Amino acid sequence: ILNVEQSPQSLHVQEGDSTNFTCSFPSSNFYALHWYRWETAKSPEALFVMTLNGDEKKKGRISATLNTKEGYSYLYIKGSQPEDSATYLCAPTNTGFQKLVFGTGTRLLVSP
Amino acid sequence: ETGVTQSPTHLIKTRGQQVTLRCSSQSGHNTVSWYQQALGQGPQFIFQYYREEENGRGNFPPRFSGLQFPNYSSELNVNALELDDSALYLCASSLFGVDQPQHFGDGTRLSIL
């Protein structure tokens, strides 16, 4: 069983603050790491899929890095906006098919 | 481009009954995965279908079964429902490959009385 840990569990920041979250996972048999954003009353939305050690991906104000040797990924949000309020989930896979193992997520609340 | 749609949105069943949940994949996708999300947890992988065959399975008993049809739509069937089966069931479609992002539907909320 793949043990995926995300921290912090929840975060409350002010509009304009920058923030980051951590996803930790076993480094053995790594295939890929997915990040998803899940807003209340909506479906999870794919942010990034990362496969290579040292990968860095960026989408607007959101970026992510990956360290497969030590088993962690960081998600950064620059200049948080209220619309960034959501639960951010990471999901590595250690198999050759898309068996994503989700963490419990980081719940972000951005106040105006 | 039509996204992933799931039906029904909500369902109430009693213990011992059987249920079928349905999912229409996003156009062009050939792979569908099903997840169960219990309260306070992240989604748990149930199984994945590729080209109408089960391509991988999570830690769920055989009473959870599925189908994928030639048009890539899919069903999740659960027999002998138990109280612990109460959860949000999510369907996700994608192209085949671990580096492919999954596109999720809004889910079916199943309540077992």
Short mmCIF file of C-alpha atoms in Angstrom, two decimals:
data_model
loop_
_atom_site.label_atom_id
_atom_site.label_comp_id
_atom_site.label_asym_id
_atom_site.label_seq_id
_atom_site.Cartn_x
_atom_site.Cartn_y
_atom_site.Cartn_z
CA ILE A 1 0.00 0.00 0.00
CA LEU A 2 1.39 3.38 -1.04
CA ASN A 3 1.47 5.87 1.85
CA VAL A 4 0.85 9.42 0.65
CA GLU A 5 1.01 12.32 3.07
CA GLN A 6 0.04 15.90 2.41
CA SER A 7 0.75 18.87 4.62
CA PRO A 8 -0.58 21.05 5.95
CA GLN A 9 -4.06 19.59 6.26
CA SER A 10 -5.58 23.05 5.92
CA LEU A 11 -4.38 26.58 5.37
CA HIS A 12 -6.01 29.99 5.65
CA VAL A 13 -4.23 32.89 3.95
CA GLN A 14 -5.03 36.42 2.92
CA GLU A 15 -5.44 37.51 -0.68
CA GLY A 16 -2.01 38.27 -2.15
CA ASP A 17 -0.12 35.86 0.10
CA SER A 18 2.05 33.19 -1.49
CA THR A 19 1.80 29.69 -0.14
CA ASN A 20 3.08 26.18 -0.66
CA PHE A 21 2.04 22.63 0.16
CA THR A 22 3.95 19.38 0.43
CA CYS A 23 3.19 15.90 -0.87
CA SER A 24 5.34 13.01 0.43
CA PHE A 25 5.34 9.53 -1.07
CA PRO A 26 7.57 6.43 -1.18
CA SER A 27 10.38 6.94 -3.68
CA SER A 28 10.54 3.31 -4.84
CA ASN A 29 8.85 2.19 -8.08
CA PHE A 30 7.86 5.74 -8.96
CA TYR A 31 6.02 6.28 -12.24
CA ALA A 32 4.21 9.62 -12.05
CA LEU A 33 2.84 12.25 -9.67
CA HIS A 34 -0.47 13.99 -10.36
CA TRP A 35 -1.77 17.20 -8.76
CA TYR A 36 -5.49 18.05 -8.76
CA ARG A 37 -7.52 21.01 -7.57
CA TRP A 38 -10.99 20.27 -6.20
CA GLU A 39 -13.34 23.18 -5.63
CA THR A 40 -16.48 22.70 -3.60
CA ALA A 41 -19.45 21.48 -5.68
CA LYS A 42 -17.23 20.87 -8.70
CA SER A 43 -15.22 17.93 -10.01
CA PRO A 44 -11.47 17.53 -9.47
CA GLU A 45 -9.42 19.40 -12.06
CA ALA A 46 -6.02 18.21 -13.25
CA LEU A 47 -3.22 20.69 -12.60
CA PHE A 48 -0.01 18.82 -13.38
CA VAL A 49 1.35 15.40 -14.19
CA MET A 50 5.03 15.03 -13.40
CA THR A 51 7.24 12.07 -14.21
CA LEU A 52 10.92 13.05 -14.06
CA ASN A 53 13.09 13.84 -11.06
CA GLY A 54 13.66 17.59 -10.97
CA ASP A 55 10.56 18.33 -13.05
CA GLU A 56 9.14 21.81 -12.64
CA LYS A 57 5.74 22.71 -14.07
CA LYS A 58 3.90 26.02 -14.11
CA LYS A 59 0.33 27.05 -14.87
CA GLY A 60 -0.31 30.73 -14.33
CA ARG A 61 0.39 31.53 -10.66
CA ILE A 62 0.65 27.86 -9.71
CA SER A 63 3.82 25.83 -10.02
CA ALA A 64 5.07 22.46 -8.83
CA THR A 65 8.38 20.70 -8.34
CA LEU A 66 9.22 17.01 -8.04
CA ASN A 67 11.97 15.11 -6.21
CA THR A 68 11.57 11.40 -6.91
CA LYS A 69 14.78 10.37 -5.12
CA GLU A 70 13.58 11.64 -1.75
CA GLY A 71 9.86 11.22 -2.49
CA TYR A 72 8.29 14.65 -2.32
CA SER A 73 6.61 17.30 -4.44
CA TYR A 74 5.87 20.94 -3.65
CA LEU A 75 2.97 22.95 -5.00
CA TYR A 76 3.36 26.74 -4.92
CA ILE A 77 0.70 29.42 -5.37
CA LYS A 78 1.99 32.94 -5.92
CA GLY A 79 -0.25 35.84 -4.92
CA SER A 80 -3.22 33.75 -3.76
CA GLN A 81 -6.68 34.84 -4.89
CA PRO A 82 -10.07 33.91 -3.37
CA GLU A 83 -10.76 31.76 -6.45
CA ASP A 84 -7.78 29.60 -5.47
CA SER A 85 -9.78 28.36 -2.49
CA ALA A 86 -10.06 24.61 -2.97
CA THR A 87 -8.67 21.29 -1.81
CA TYR A 88 -5.38 20.40 -3.49
CA LEU A 89 -4.76 16.68 -3.91
CA CYS A 90 -1.62 14.87 -4.95
CA ALA A 91 -1.63 11.33 -6.29
CA PRO A 92 1.46 9.32 -7.14
CA THR A 93 1.34 6.04 -8.97
CA ASN A 94 3.84 3.22 -8.49
CA THR A 95 2.37 0.92 -11.10
CA GLY A 96 2.44 0.90 -14.87
CA PHE A 97 -1.23 1.77 -15.06
CA GLN A 98 -3.07 4.78 -13.74
CA LYS A 99 -3.72 3.53 -10.23
CA LEU A 100 -3.56 6.91 -8.54
CA VAL A 101 -3.19 6.86 -4.77
CA PHE A 102 -4.58 10.11 -3.45
CA GLY A 103 -3.52 11.87 -0.29
CA THR A 104 -6.18 13.43 1.91
CA GLY A 105 -5.42 16.84 0.44
CA THR A 106 -4.62 20.34 1.63
CA ARG A 107 -7.66 22.56 2.05
CA LEU A 108 -6.82 26.16 1.13
CA LEU A 109 -9.00 29.11 2.04
CA VAL A 110 -8.05 32.52 0.67
CA SER A 111 -9.79 35.49 2.29
CA PRO A 112 -10.26 38.80 0.43
CA GLU B 1 -15.82 18.87 -26.25
CA THR B 2 -18.18 17.03 -23.90
CA GLY B 3 -16.78 16.40 -20.46
CA VAL B 4 -17.24 13.40 -18.19
CA THR B 5 -20.83 12.94 -17.06
CA GLN B 6 -22.09 10.66 -14.32
CA SER B 7 -25.57 9.49 -13.43
CA PRO B 8 -27.40 9.58 -11.18
CA THR B 9 -26.13 12.45 -9.04
CA HIS B 10 -27.63 11.07 -5.85
CA LEU B 11 -28.93 7.65 -4.90
CA ILE B 12 -30.34 6.09 -1.76
CA LYS B 13 -30.30 2.32 -1.30
CA THR B 14 -30.73 -0.12 1.56
CA ARG B 15 -28.34 -2.79 2.78
CA GLY B 16 -28.21 -5.89 0.60
CA GLN B 17 -29.45 -4.15 -2.54
CA GLN B 18 -27.53 -3.80 -5.77
CA VAL B 19 -26.65 -0.54 -7.56
CA THR B 20 -25.39 0.48 -11.01
CA LEU B 21 -23.65 3.81 -11.54
CA ARG B 22 -23.00 5.15 -15.02
CA CYS B 23 -20.30 7.26 -16.61
CA SER B 24 -19.85 8.78 -20.05
CA SER B 25 -16.22 9.43 -20.88
CA GLN B 26 -14.86 12.59 -22.41
CA SER B 27 -14.75 12.38 -26.19
CA GLY B 28 -11.53 10.78 -27.46
CA HIS B 29 -10.65 9.06 -24.16
CA ASN B 30 -10.11 5.30 -24.11
CA THR B 31 -9.52 4.68 -20.40
CA VAL B 32 -11.89 5.02 -17.47
CA SER B 33 -11.15 4.75 -13.76
CA TRP B 34 -13.52 4.60 -10.81
CA TYR B 35 -12.81 5.97 -7.33
CA GLN B 36 -14.62 5.89 -4.01
CA GLN B 37 -14.34 8.87 -1.70
CA ALA B 38 -15.45 8.37 1.87
CA LEU B 39 -15.85 11.33 4.20
CA GLY B 40 -12.53 12.87 5.22
CA GLN B 41 -10.44 10.78 2.86
CA GLY B 42 -8.95 11.19 -0.57
CA PRO B 43 -10.44 9.23 -3.47
CA GLN B 44 -9.62 5.51 -3.33
CA PHE B 45 -8.93 3.67 -6.59
CA ILE B 46 -11.48 0.93 -7.32
CA PHE B 47 -10.46 -0.20 -10.82
CA GLN B 48 -9.59 0.94 -14.31
CA TYR B 49 -10.84 -0.19 -17.70
CA TYR B 50 -8.97 0.06 -20.98
CA ARG B 51 -10.32 -1.30 -24.26
CA GLU B 52 -13.25 -2.89 -22.43
CA GLU B 53 -11.05 -4.93 -20.08
CA GLU B 54 -10.15 -4.40 -16.43
CA ASN B 55 -6.62 -3.03 -16.44
CA GLY B 56 -5.97 -2.79 -12.72
CA ARG B 57 -7.82 -3.04 -9.44
CA GLY B 58 -7.54 -1.52 -6.01
CA ASN B 59 -8.29 -3.11 -2.65
CA PHE B 60 -12.01 -3.64 -3.19
CA PRO B 61 -13.94 -6.92 -2.91
CA PRO B 62 -15.35 -8.74 -5.95
CA ARG B 63 -18.85 -7.41 -5.29
CA PHE B 64 -17.50 -4.23 -6.92
CA SER B 65 -17.49 -4.89 -10.64
CA GLY B 66 -17.49 -2.84 -13.79
CA LEU B 67 -17.95 -2.68 -17.50
CA GLN B 68 -16.60 -0.52 -20.28
CA PHE B 69 -18.54 -0.35 -23.54
CA PRO B 70 -17.28 0.12 -27.12
CA ASN B 71 -18.19 3.80 -26.96
CA TYR B 72 -15.97 4.01 -23.82
CA SER B 73 -18.85 4.68 -21.46
CA SER B 74 -18.70 2.68 -18.27
CA GLU B 75 -20.68 1.21 -15.41
CA LEU B 76 -19.81 0.48 -11.80
CA ASN B 77 -21.90 -2.25 -10.20
CA VAL B 78 -21.96 -2.93 -6.48
CA ASN B 79 -23.76 -5.99 -5.11
CA ALA B 80 -24.86 -6.74 -1.57
CA LEU B 81 -24.56 -3.14 -0.46
CA GLU B 82 -23.15 -2.45 2.98
CA LEU B 83 -23.42 0.66 5.14
CA ASP B 84 -19.71 1.40 4.55
CA ASP B 85 -20.39 1.69 0.83
CA SER B 86 -21.94 5.10 1.50
CA ALA B 87 -19.60 7.48 -0.32
CA LEU B 88 -19.06 9.70 -3.34
CA TYR B 89 -18.20 7.63 -6.41
CA LEU B 90 -16.08 9.38 -9.01
CA CYS B 91 -15.47 8.38 -12.59
CA ALA B 92 -12.45 9.68 -14.49
CA SER B 93 -11.57 9.27 -18.14
CA SER B 94 -8.25 9.77 -19.89
CA LEU B 95 -6.00 8.58 -22.62
CA PHE B 96 -4.04 5.47 -21.67
CA GLY B 97 -0.73 6.12 -19.88
CA VAL B 98 0.55 7.05 -16.41
CA ASP B 99 1.49 10.51 -17.70
CA GLN B 100 -2.04 11.30 -18.83
CA PRO B 101 -4.19 13.58 -16.65
CA GLN B 102 -7.53 12.18 -15.60
CA HIS B 103 -10.73 14.13 -16.22
CA PHE B 104 -13.30 13.65 -13.51
CA GLY B 105 -17.06 13.76 -13.46
CA ASP B 106 -19.05 15.39 -10.68
CA GLY B 107 -19.62 12.06 -8.97
CA THR B 108 -22.57 10.06 -7.67
CA ARG B 109 -23.40 10.40 -3.98
CA LEU B 110 -24.55 6.98 -2.73
CA SER B 111 -26.23 6.67 0.64
CA ILE B 112 -26.95 3.27 2.19
CA LEU B 113 -29.66 3.07 4.84
#
